[in-house]
CSV table of C-alpha atoms and ligand atoms in Angstrom, one decimal:
chain,number,residue,atom,x,y,z
A,77,UNK,CA,140.1,-70.6,150.8
A,78,UNK,CA,138.1,-71.1,147.6
A,79,UNK,CA,138.7,-74.6,146.4
A,80,UNK,CA,138.0,-74.3,142.8
A,81,UNK,CA,137.5,-77.4,141.2
A,82,UNK,CA,139.0,-77.9,137.7
A,83,UNK,CA,136.6,-77.4,134.9
A,84,UNK,CA,134.3,-80.2,133.9
A,85,UNK,CA,136.1,-82.4,136.6
A,86,UNK,CA,134.1,-85.3,137.5
A,87,UNK,CA,134.1,-85.0,141.3
A,88,UNK,CA,134.7,-88.8,140.3
A,89,UNK,CA,133.0,-88.5,141.8
A,90,UNK,CA,133.5,-87.7,145.4
A,91,UNK,CA,130.8,-86.2,147.6
A,92,UNK,CA,131.5,-82.3,148.1
A,93,UNK,CA,130.4,-82.6,151.7
A,94,UNK,CA,131.7,-86.0,153.2
A,95,UNK,CA,134.3,-87.0,150.4
A,96,UNK,CA,132.7,-90.5,150.0
A,97,UNK,CA,132.7,-91.6,146.3
A,98,UNK,CA,129.2,-91.7,144.6
A,99,UNK,CA,127.9,-92.6,141.2
A,100,UNK,CA,125.4,-90.5,139.2
A,101,UNK,CA,121.9,-91.9,138.9
A,102,UNK,CA,121.0,-89.7,135.8
A,103,UNK,CA,122.7,-88.1,133.0
A,104,UNK,CA,121.5,-85.3,130.7
A,105,UNK,CA,124.3,-85.8,128.2
A,106,UNK,CA,126.4,-82.9,126.8
A,107,UNK,CA,125.0,-79.6,128.0
A,108,UNK,CA,126.2,-76.0,127.5
A,109,UNK,CA,126.2,-73.4,130.3
A,110,UNK,CA,122.6,-72.8,131.1
A,111,UNK,CA,122.7,-69.0,131.2
A,112,UNK,CA,125.1,-68.6,128.4
A,113,UNK,CA,122.9,-67.1,125.8
A,114,UNK,CA,125.0,-66.4,122.8
A,115,UNK,CA,125.5,-64.1,119.8
A,116,UNK,CA,125.7,-65.9,116.5
A,117,UNK,CA,129.6,-65.1,116.3
A,118,UNK,CA,130.0,-67.0,119.7
A,119,UNK,CA,128.6,-70.3,118.4
A,120,UNK,CA,131.8,-71.8,117.1
A,121,UNK,CA,133.5,-71.6,120.5
A,122,UNK,CA,130.5,-72.8,122.8
A,123,UNK,CA,131.5,-74.7,125.8
A,124,UNK,CA,129.9,-78.0,126.7
A,125,UNK,CA,130.2,-80.6,129.6
A,126,UNK,CA,128.5,-83.7,130.7
A,127,UNK,CA,125.5,-83.0,133.0
A,128,UNK,CA,125.1,-85.8,135.6
A,129,UNK,CA,123.5,-85.9,139.2
A,130,UNK,CA,124.2,-88.5,141.9
A,131,UNK,CA,123.4,-89.1,145.7
A,132,UNK,CA,126.0,-89.7,148.2
A,133,UNK,CA,125.0,-92.9,150.1
A,134,UNK,CA,126.9,-91.8,153.1
A,135,UNK,CA,125.5,-88.3,153.8
A,136,UNK,CA,122.4,-88.4,151.4
A,137,UNK,CA,123.5,-85.1,149.5
A,138,UNK,CA,122.3,-85.0,146.0
A,139,UNK,CA,124.8,-83.2,143.8
A,140,UNK,CA,126.2,-82.6,140.4
A,141,UNK,CA,128.7,-85.3,139.2
A,142,UNK,CA,130.8,-82.5,137.4
A,143,UNK,CA,131.2,-78.8,137.8
A,144,UNK,CA,131.8,-75.9,135.6
A,145,UNK,CA,134.3,-73.1,136.9
A,146,UNK,CA,132.2,-70.5,138.8
A,147,UNK,CA,134.0,-67.7,137.0
A,148,UNK,CA,132.6,-69.2,133.6
A,149,UNK,CA,129.1,-68.9,135.2
A,150,UNK,CA,129.0,-65.7,137.3
A,151,UNK,CA,130.8,-62.7,135.6
A,152,UNK,CA,130.1,-59.1,134.1
A,153,UNK,CA,127.6,-60.4,131.6
A,154,UNK,CA,125.4,-62.7,133.8
A,155,UNK,CA,122.0,-63.1,132.1
A,156,UNK,CA,119.9,-63.6,135.3
A,157,UNK,CA,118.3,-60.4,136.7
A,158,UNK,CA,116.1,-61.1,139.8
A,159,UNK,CA,113.8,-58.3,139.1
A,160,UNK,CA,112.3,-59.6,135.7
A,161,UNK,CA,109.4,-61.2,137.7
A,162,UNK,CA,106.9,-58.9,139.8
A,163,UNK,CA,106.0,-62.1,141.8
A,164,UNK,CA,109.6,-62.4,142.9
A,165,UNK,CA,109.8,-58.7,143.7
A,166,UNK,CA,106.9,-59.0,146.1
A,167,UNK,CA,108.2,-62.3,147.5
A,168,UNK,CA,111.5,-60.6,148.4
A,169,UNK,CA,109.6,-57.6,149.7
A,170,UNK,CA,107.8,-60.0,152.2
A,171,UNK,CA,111.1,-61.9,152.9
A,172,UNK,CA,112.7,-58.5,153.9
A,173,UNK,CA,109.8,-57.4,156.0
A,174,UNK,CA,109.9,-60.7,158.0
A,175,UNK,CA,113.5,-60.5,158.6
A,176,UNK,CA,113.2,-56.8,159.6
A,177,UNK,CA,110.8,-57.7,162.3
A,178,UNK,CA,113.4,-60.1,163.7
A,179,UNK,CA,116.3,-57.7,163.8
A,180,UNK,CA,117.6,-56.3,167.2
A,181,UNK,CA,117.0,-52.6,167.5
A,182,UNK,CA,120.4,-51.3,167.9
A,183,UNK,CA,122.3,-50.9,164.7
A,184,UNK,CA,121.8,-54.2,163.1
A,185,UNK,CA,123.9,-55.6,160.2
A,186,UNK,CA,122.6,-57.8,157.4
A,187,UNK,CA,124.5,-59.4,154.8
A,188,UNK,CA,123.1,-61.1,151.8
A,189,UNK,CA,124.9,-63.8,149.6
A,190,UNK,CA,124.1,-63.5,146.1
A,191,UNK,CA,122.2,-60.2,146.2
A,192,UNK,CA,122.0,-59.9,142.5
A,193,UNK,CA,120.2,-56.6,141.4
A,194,UNK,CA,119.3,-55.8,145.0
A,195,UNK,CA,115.7,-57.1,144.8
A,196,UNK,CA,115.9,-57.9,148.5
A,197,UNK,CA,118.5,-55.6,150.1
A,198,UNK,CA,116.9,-52.4,148.6
A,199,UNK,CA,114.2,-52.8,151.2
A,200,UNK,CA,116.9,-52.7,153.9
A,201,UNK,CA,118.7,-49.9,152.3
A,202,UNK,CA,115.6,-47.8,152.1
A,203,UNK,CA,115.0,-48.3,155.7
A,204,UNK,CA,118.6,-47.1,156.5
A,205,UNK,CA,119.5,-50.5,157.8
A,206,UNK,CA,123.3,-51.3,157.7
A,207,UNK,CA,123.6,-53.9,155.1
A,208,UNK,CA,126.1,-55.5,152.5
A,209,UNK,CA,125.5,-57.5,149.4
A,210,UNK,CA,128.0,-60.0,148.2
A,211,UNK,CA,127.6,-60.3,144.5
A,212,UNK,CA,130.2,-61.5,142.0
A,213,UNK,CA,128.4,-60.8,138.7
A,214,UNK,CA,129.3,-57.2,138.3
A,215,UNK,CA,126.6,-56.1,135.8
A,216,UNK,CA,123.7,-57.1,138.3
A,217,UNK,CA,125.6,-55.7,141.2
A,218,UNK,CA,125.9,-52.4,139.4
A,219,UNK,CA,122.0,-52.3,139.1
A,220,UNK,CA,121.7,-53.0,142.9
A,221,UNK,CA,124.5,-50.2,143.6
A,222,UNK,CA,122.2,-47.8,141.6
A,223,UNK,CA,119.4,-48.3,143.9
A,224,UNK,CA,121.5,-47.6,147.0
A,225,UNK,CA,122.5,-51.3,147.9
A,226,UNK,CA,126.1,-51.5,149.3
A,227,UNK,CA,127.5,-54.3,147.3
A,228,UNK,CA,130.9,-56.0,147.2
A,229,UNK,CA,131.7,-57.9,144.0
A,230,UNK,CA,133.3,-61.1,145.3
A,231,UNK,CA,132.5,-64.8,145.8
A,232,UNK,CA,131.4,-65.3,149.4
A,233,UNK,CA,133.6,-67.8,151.1
A,234,UNK,CA,135.4,-68.1,154.5
A,235,UNK,CA,138.1,-65.6,153.6
A,236,UNK,CA,135.7,-62.9,152.6
A,237,UNK,CA,133.7,-63.6,155.9
A,238,UNK,CA,136.7,-63.0,157.9
A,239,UNK,CA,137.3,-59.7,155.9
A,240,UNK,CA,133.7,-58.6,156.6
A,241,UNK,CA,134.0,-59.3,160.3
A,242,UNK,CA,137.1,-57.1,160.4
A,243,UNK,CA,135.4,-54.2,158.4
A,244,UNK,CA,131.9,-54.2,159.6
A,245,UNK,CA,131.7,-56.7,162.5
A,246,UNK,CA,129.5,-59.7,162.8
A,247,UNK,CA,126.0,-60.0,161.2
A,248,UNK,CA,122.7,-60.3,162.8
A,249,UNK,CA,121.2,-61.9,159.8
A,250,UNK,CA,122.9,-63.5,156.9
A,251,UNK,CA,120.5,-64.1,153.9
A,252,UNK,CA,120.6,-66.0,150.7
A,253,UNK,CA,118.1,-67.0,148.0
A,254,UNK,CA,118.8,-69.3,145.1
A,255,UNK,CA,122.6,-69.1,145.8
A,256,UNK,CA,123.7,-71.4,148.5
A,257,UNK,CA,123.0,-74.4,146.4
A,258,UNK,CA,125.1,-72.9,143.6
A,259,UNK,CA,128.5,-72.9,145.7
A,260,UNK,CA,130.6,-76.2,145.5
A,261,UNK,CA,132.9,-75.1,148.4
A,262,UNK,CA,130.0,-75.6,150.9
A,263,UNK,CA,132.4,-76.0,153.9
A,264,UNK,CA,134.2,-72.7,153.2
A,265,UNK,CA,130.6,-71.0,153.1
A,266,UNK,CA,129.4,-72.7,156.2
A,267,UNK,CA,132.9,-71.9,157.8
A,268,UNK,CA,132.2,-68.4,156.9
A,269,UNK,CA,128.6,-68.2,158.2
A,270,UNK,CA,129.9,-69.7,161.5
A,271,UNK,CA,132.7,-66.7,161.8
A,272,UNK,CA,130.4,-64.0,160.4
A,273,UNK,CA,127.1,-64.8,162.4
A,274,UNK,CA,126.6,-63.0,165.8
A,275,UNK,CA,126.1,-65.6,168.7
A,276,UNK,CA,122.3,-64.9,168.5
A,277,UNK,CA,122.3,-64.3,164.7
A,278,UNK,CA,120.5,-66.1,162.3
A,279,UNK,CA,121.4,-67.5,158.7
A,280,UNK,CA,118.3,-67.7,156.6
A,281,UNK,CA,118.3,-69.1,153.1
A,282,UNK,CA,116.1,-70.6,150.4
A,283,UNK,CA,116.7,-72.8,147.6
A,284,UNK,CA,114.9,-75.4,145.3
A,285,UNK,CA,113.8,-78.3,147.3
A,286,UNK,CA,114.8,-81.8,146.4
A,287,UNK,CA,111.3,-83.1,147.5
A,288,UNK,CA,109.7,-80.8,145.0
A,289,UNK,CA,112.0,-81.9,142.3
A,290,UNK,CA,111.4,-85.4,142.9
A,291,UNK,CA,107.6,-85.2,143.4
A,292,UNK,CA,107.1,-82.8,140.3
A,293,UNK,CA,109.8,-84.5,138.1
A,294,UNK,CA,111.1,-81.0,137.7
A,295,UNK,CA,114.4,-82.2,136.1
A,296,UNK,CA,114.8,-78.8,134.6
A,297,UNK,CA,116.1,-77.6,138.1
A,298,UNK,CA,119.0,-79.5,137.1
A,299,UNK,CA,121.8,-77.4,135.4
A,300,UNK,CA,125.3,-76.3,136.0
A,301,UNK,CA,124.5,-73.5,138.6
A,302,UNK,CA,122.5,-75.9,140.8
A,303,UNK,CA,125.4,-77.9,142.3
A,304,UNK,CA,123.3,-79.1,145.3
A,305,UNK,CA,119.7,-80.3,145.6
A,306,UNK,CA,119.1,-79.8,149.3
A,307,UNK,CA,117.0,-81.8,151.8
A,308,UNK,CA,116.7,-81.1,155.6
A,309,UNK,CA,118.2,-84.6,156.2
A,310,UNK,CA,121.4,-84.0,154.0
A,311,UNK,CA,121.9,-80.4,155.1
A,312,UNK,CA,121.5,-81.1,158.8
A,313,UNK,CA,124.6,-83.4,158.5
A,314,UNK,CA,126.5,-80.7,156.6
A,315,UNK,CA,125.6,-78.0,159.1
A,316,UNK,CA,126.5,-80.3,162.1
A,317,UNK,CA,130.1,-80.5,160.7
A,318,UNK,CA,130.3,-76.7,161.6
A,319,UNK,CA,128.4,-76.7,165.0
A,320,UNK,CA,125.5,-75.1,163.2
A,321,UNK,CA,121.9,-76.3,163.2
A,322,UNK,CA,118.7,-75.9,161.3
A,323,UNK,CA,116.1,-74.5,163.8
A,324,UNK,CA,113.3,-73.9,161.4
A,325,UNK,CA,112.1,-74.7,157.8
A,326,UNK,CA,109.4,-73.1,155.9
A,327,UNK,CA,108.1,-74.3,152.4
A,328,UNK,CA,107.8,-71.5,149.7
A,329,UNK,CA,105.8,-71.9,146.5
A,330,UNK,CA,108.3,-69.6,144.4
A,331,UNK,CA,110.6,-71.1,141.8
A,332,UNK,CA,108.6,-74.4,141.6
A,333,UNK,CA,108.9,-75.2,145.3
A,334,UNK,CA,111.7,-74.3,147.7
A,335,UNK,CA,112.4,-74.6,151.4
A,336,UNK,CA,113.6,-71.6,153.6
A,337,UNK,CA,116.0,-72.7,156.2
A,338,UNK,CA,116.8,-70.9,159.4
A,339,UNK,CA,120.2,-71.8,160.9
A,340,UNK,CA,121.7,-70.9,164.1
A,341,UNK,CA,124.8,-71.7,166.2
A,342,UNK,CA,124.2,-75.0,167.7
A,343,UNK,CA,122.2,-74.5,170.9
A,344,UNK,CA,121.4,-70.8,170.3
A,345,UNK,CA,117.7,-71.4,169.6
A,346,UNK,CA,115.0,-74.0,170.0
A,347,UNK,CA,114.5,-76.3,167.2
A,348,UNK,CA,111.0,-76.0,165.7
A,349,UNK,CA,108.6,-79.0,165.2
A,350,UNK,CA,108.7,-78.0,161.5
A,351,UNK,CA,112.0,-79.5,161.1
A,352,UNK,CA,111.0,-82.9,162.6
A,353,UNK,CA,107.9,-82.8,160.5
A,354,UNK,CA,109.8,-82.1,157.3
A,355,UNK,CA,112.3,-84.9,158.1
A,356,UNK,CA,109.2,-87.4,158.3
A,357,UNK,CA,108.0,-86.2,155.0
A,358,UNK,CA,111.5,-86.8,153.4
A,359,UNK,CA,111.5,-90.3,154.6
A,360,UNK,CA,107.8,-90.9,153.3
A,361,UNK,CA,108.8,-89.5,150.0
A,362,UNK,CA,111.7,-91.9,150.0
A,363,UNK,CA,114.6,-89.3,149.7
A,364,UNK,CA,116.7,-91.8,151.6
A,365,UNK,CA,116.3,-94.6,149.1
A,366,UNK,CA,118.2,-95.4,145.9
A,367,UNK,CA,115.2,-96.6,144.0
A,368,UNK,CA,113.4,-93.2,144.4
A,369,UNK,CA,116.1,-91.7,142.1
A,370,UNK,CA,115.9,-94.7,139.7
A,371,UNK,CA,112.1,-94.1,139.4
A,372,UNK,CA,112.8,-90.3,138.9
A,373,UNK,CA,115.2,-91.2,136.0
A,374,UNK,CA,112.5,-93.2,134.4
A,375,UNK,CA,109.9,-90.4,134.8
A,376,UNK,CA,112.3,-88.1,133.2
A,377,UNK,CA,112.8,-90.1,130.2
A,378,UNK,CA,109.1,-90.6,129.8
A,379,UNK,CA,108.7,-86.7,130.0
A,380,UNK,CA,111.1,-86.1,127.2
A,381,UNK,CA,109.1,-88.6,125.0
A,382,UNK,CA,105.8,-87.0,125.8
A,383,UNK,CA,107.0,-83.3,125.2
A,384,UNK,CA,108.9,-84.2,122.0
A,385,UNK,CA,105.6,-86.1,120.7
A,386,UNK,CA,103.3,-83.2,121.7
A,387,UNK,CA,105.5,-80.6,120.0
A,388,UNK,CA,105.7,-82.6,116.8
A,389,UNK,CA,102.1,-83.3,116.5
A,390,UNK,CA,101.4,-79.7,117.2
A,391,UNK,CA,103.8,-78.6,114.5
A,392,UNK,CA,102.4,-81.2,112.2
A,393,UNK,CA,98.9,-79.4,112.6
A,394,UNK,CA,100.6,-76.2,111.3
A,395,UNK,CA,100.5,-74.4,114.6
A,396,UNK,CA,103.3,-72.0,115.6
A,397,UNK,CA,104.9,-72.7,118.8
A,398,UNK,CA,106.9,-70.1,120.8
A,399,UNK,CA,108.8,-70.5,123.8
A,400,UNK,CA,107.7,-68.3,126.8
A,401,UNK,CA,110.7,-67.3,129.2
A,402,UNK,CA,114.3,-67.8,128.3
A,403,UNK,CA,114.9,-69.4,131.7
A,404,UNK,CA,118.2,-71.3,132.6
A,405,UNK,CA,116.0,-74.2,133.3
A,406,UNK,CA,114.8,-74.4,129.7
A,407,UNK,CA,118.5,-75.1,128.6
A,408,UNK,CA,118.4,-78.4,130.1
A,409,UNK,CA,114.9,-79.3,128.6
A,410,UNK,CA,115.9,-78.1,125.1
A,411,UNK,CA,119.2,-79.7,125.0
A,412,UNK,CA,118.1,-83.0,126.6
A,413,UNK,CA,115.0,-83.3,124.4
A,414,UNK,CA,116.6,-82.1,121.4
A,415,UNK,CA,114.3,-79.1,120.7
A,416,UNK,CA,115.6,-76.6,118.4
A,417,UNK,CA,114.3,-73.7,116.0
A,418,UNK,CA,112.5,-76.6,113.9
A,419,UNK,CA,110.1,-77.1,116.9
A,420,UNK,CA,110.1,-73.8,118.6
A,421,UNK,CA,110.2,-70.7,116.4
A,422,UNK,CA,111.7,-68.2,118.9
A,423,UNK,CA,111.7,-67.7,122.6
A,424,UNK,CA,110.1,-64.4,124.1
A,425,UNK,CA,111.8,-62.9,127.1
A,426,UNK,CA,111.7,-59.5,128.8
A,427,UNK,CA,115.4,-59.5,129.7
A,428,UNK,CA,117.4,-57.0,127.5
A,429,UNK,CA,120.6,-58.9,127.8
A,430,UNK,CA,119.2,-62.1,126.4
A,431,UNK,CA,117.4,-60.5,123.5
A,432,UNK,CA,118.9,-60.9,120.1
A,433,UNK,CA,120.9,-63.9,121.3
A,434,UNK,CA,120.5,-67.6,120.7
A,435,UNK,CA,119.6,-70.1,123.4
A,436,UNK,CA,122.6,-72.2,124.6
A,437,UNK,CA,123.2,-75.4,122.7
A,438,UNK,CA,120.2,-75.3,120.6
A,439,UNK,CA,120.3,-71.8,119.3
A,440,UNK,CA,116.7,-71.0,119.4
A,441,UNK,CA,116.5,-67.2,118.7
A,442,UNK,CA,115.4,-65.2,121.8
A,443,UNK,CA,113.3,-62.2,121.1
A,444,UNK,CA,111.7,-59.3,122.9
A,445,UNK,CA,108.2,-59.8,124.5
A,446,UNK,CA,106.9,-57.2,121.7
A,447,UNK,CA,107.4,-60.0,119.2
A,448,UNK,CA,105.2,-62.4,121.1
A,449,UNK,CA,102.5,-59.6,121.5
A,450,UNK,CA,102.5,-58.3,117.8
A,451,UNK,CA,102.2,-61.7,116.3
A,452,UNK,CA,101.1,-64.3,119.0
A,453,UNK,CA,101.5,-67.9,118.2
A,454,UNK,CA,98.8,-70.5,118.6
A,455,UNK,CA,100.9,-72.3,121.4
A,456,UNK,CA,103.3,-71.0,123.9
A,457,UNK,CA,105.8,-73.4,125.4
A,458,UNK,CA,106.0,-72.2,129.0
A,459,UNK,CA,109.7,-72.5,129.9
A,460,UNK,CA,109.1,-70.1,133.0
A,461,UNK,CA,106.4,-72.7,134.3
A,462,UNK,CA,107.5,-71.5,138.0
A,463,UNK,CA,106.0,-68.1,137.2
A,464,UNK,CA,102.8,-69.7,135.8
A,465,UNK,CA,100.2,-67.7,138.0
A,466,UNK,CA,101.9,-64.3,137.1
A,467,UNK,CA,102.2,-65.1,133.4
A,468,UNK,CA,98.6,-66.6,133.0
A,469,UNK,CA,97.3,-63.4,134.6
A,470,UNK,CA,99.2,-61.3,132.3
A,471,UNK,CA,98.3,-63.4,129.1
A,472,UNK,CA,94.5,-63.4,129.7
A,473,UNK,CA,94.1,-61.8,126.2
A,474,UNK,CA,96.2,-64.6,124.5
A,475,UNK,CA,94.2,-67.2,126.1
A,476,UNK,CA,90.9,-65.6,125.4
A,477,UNK,CA,92.0,-65.4,121.7
A,478,UNK,CA,92.5,-69.2,121.6
A,479,UNK,CA,96.1,-69.3,122.5
A,480,UNK,CA,97.2,-72.1,124.7
A,481,UNK,CA,100.2,-72.9,126.8
A,482,UNK,CA,102.2,-76.3,127.0
A,483,UNK,CA,103.8,-77.1,130.4
A,484,UNK,CA,105.9,-80.2,131.3
A,485,UNK,CA,105.9,-79.9,134.9
A,486,UNK,CA,104.7,-82.0,136.8
A,487,UNK,CA,103.1,-83.6,133.5
A,488,UNK,CA,103.4,-82.6,129.8
A,489,UNK,CA,100.0,-81.1,129.1
A,490,UNK,CA,98.1,-78.2,127.7
A,491,UNK,CA,96.9,-75.5,129.9
A,492,UNK,CA,94.3,-74.1,130.4
B,891,SAH,N1,119.2,-64.0,145.3
B,891,SAH,C1,118.8,-63.7,143.8
B,891,SAH,C2,119.7,-64.1,142.7
B,891,SAH,C3,119.9,-65.7,142.5
B,891,SAH,S1,121.0,-66.0,141.2
B,891,SAH,C4,117.4,-64.4,143.6
B,891,SAH,O1,117.0,-65.0,144.4
B,891,SAH,O2,116.6,-64.0,142.7
B,891,SAH,C5,122.4,-66.5,141.9
B,891,SAH,C6,123.2,-65.3,142.3
B,891,SAH,O3,124.4,-65.6,143.1
B,891,SAH,C7,124.0,-64.7,141.0
B,891,SAH,O4,123.6,-63.4,141.0
B,891,SAH,C8,125.5,-65.1,141.1
B,891,SAH,O5,126.3,-64.1,140.6
B,891,SAH,C9,125.6,-65.2,142.7
B,891,SAH,N2,126.6,-66.0,143.3
B,891,SAH,C10,127.1,-67.0,142.7
B,891,SAH,N3,128.1,-67.7,143.4
B,891,SAH,C11,128.2,-66.8,144.5
B,891,SAH,C12,129.1,-66.8,145.8
B,891,SAH,N4,130.0,-67.7,145.9
B,891,SAH,N5,129.0,-65.8,146.6
B,891,SAH,C13,128.0,-64.9,146.4
B,891,SAH,N6,127.3,-64.8,145.4
B,891,SAH,C14,127.3,-65.8,144.3
B,892,TYD,P1,113.4,-67.8,136.1
B,892,TYD,O1,112.3,-69.0,135.9
B,892,TYD,O2,113.1,-66.9,137.1
B,892,TYD,O3,114.8,-68.2,136.2
B,892,TYD,P2,115.9,-69.4,135.8
B,892,TYD,O4,116.8,-68.7,134.9
B,892,TYD,O5,116.4,-69.6,137.2
B,892,TYD,O6,115.2,-70.5,135.2
B,892,TYD,O7,113.5,-67.0,134.6
B,892,TYD,C1,112.3,-66.3,134.3
B,892,TYD,C2,112.8,-65.8,132.8
B,892,TYD,O8,111.5,-65.5,132.1
B,892,TYD,C3,113.5,-64.6,132.8
B,892,TYD,O9,114.5,-64.6,131.8
B,892,TYD,C4,112.4,-63.5,132.6
B,892,TYD,C5,111.5,-64.2,131.8
B,892,TYD,N1,110.1,-63.7,131.9
B,892,TYD,C6,109.3,-63.2,130.9
B,892,TYD,O10,109.9,-63.1,129.7
B,892,TYD,N2,108.1,-62.8,131.1
B,892,TYD,C7,107.5,-62.8,132.2
B,892,TYD,O11,106.4,-62.4,132.4
B,892,TYD,C8,108.1,-63.3,133.3
B,892,TYD,C9,107.6,-63.5,134.7
B,892,TYD,C10,109.5,-63.8,133.1
B,893,ZN,ZN1,128.4,-87.3,151.3
């Protein structure tokens, strides 16, 4: 059963995992939908909600204080296409290869939750491996289907898991990247995994890691789609409620720092030392202490002042500033810091569906990459800082010509 929460409802805030009331430790004020790039005629009806995050004292889960209906976020005009980064394409090729090496030899089944444009599953499809993608956003799902990926356009939950078991049988591997933390009805998802996964099967997923968000002051990871900010400590408790356990964790450098979790039925596999080591790191980082999050809030406020100061002085020197990458993360930054077209002339982005639109809330025009190339600015504000390696390699001419990037994670600064 998909327990949809009412729109903008402050979970009032009750922990989505253990139902204990909690209070937000940070507010980003009124925010629009992070991926809702709009046409000028849509500005009048733009939707806003209060973006807050809190930590449940009882189970330690860090989560949003209010939610936006998933049907407002994931639909036939979803703006995020996984395949827009070459770095991510190779990451998912490696991920698929690793998983293939672990599959049993006889007719395995792989199910991916949030398969988007098929960036990962196409490698299973090409190898003739039985697979199914679960992807509610129909426009990205159509791209996956076009590359031979069998895809069902539904939201994954326990009910769908039951249907998949009936039609396809249980899965050897259930995969998910940047999606499990998006789904508020976490018990329905974990209950579904419990049903769908074979006795010896694995559930392998990766999501932005709370430790990285805190360590790097990466507050732009906080937006409507990211309902949970997972740690091993909080997730272990949630999985235990379903007789599931985390048997391995592996840090990933993508998207600003993630953790890949391998989960099995309780007792089905040995628990790696990595899990214990990561739990120790979490306690060293203070992820179990309220003051850690108070200090995070102070650093976020300072980051906002530093960024706005730097942009203002840069503009005062007569330099053109253009945004690089119309990321969903940038929606939190621009709205929280009050960065509009007065400070950032336009945002360059390679995704066709975003081009010609306005950034959510702050209405900065989004333009094709050709506009950046034909008339490069003096300064590029790197909203896609998580793809810095790929972008800096690609923009060596821009840098050689005197162009500079501003980043704000982990500190507000010019690079190179
Ligand atoms: N896995 C891809 C896409 C991440 S974006 C990657 O890492 O690049 C998150 C995707 O999850 C979106 O395509 C969205 O439509 C999908 N999604 C959101 N809620 C979902 C749910 N309940 N079940 C399955 N997919 C979901
Ligand atoms: P990303 O940081 O992956 O996602 P999120 O929306 O989750 O914050 O988004 C990267 C955006 O940047 C995407 O819209 C594509 C764009 N982009 C470019 O314009 N040029 C590039 O070279 C790269 C790598 C991305
Ligand atoms: Zn809780």
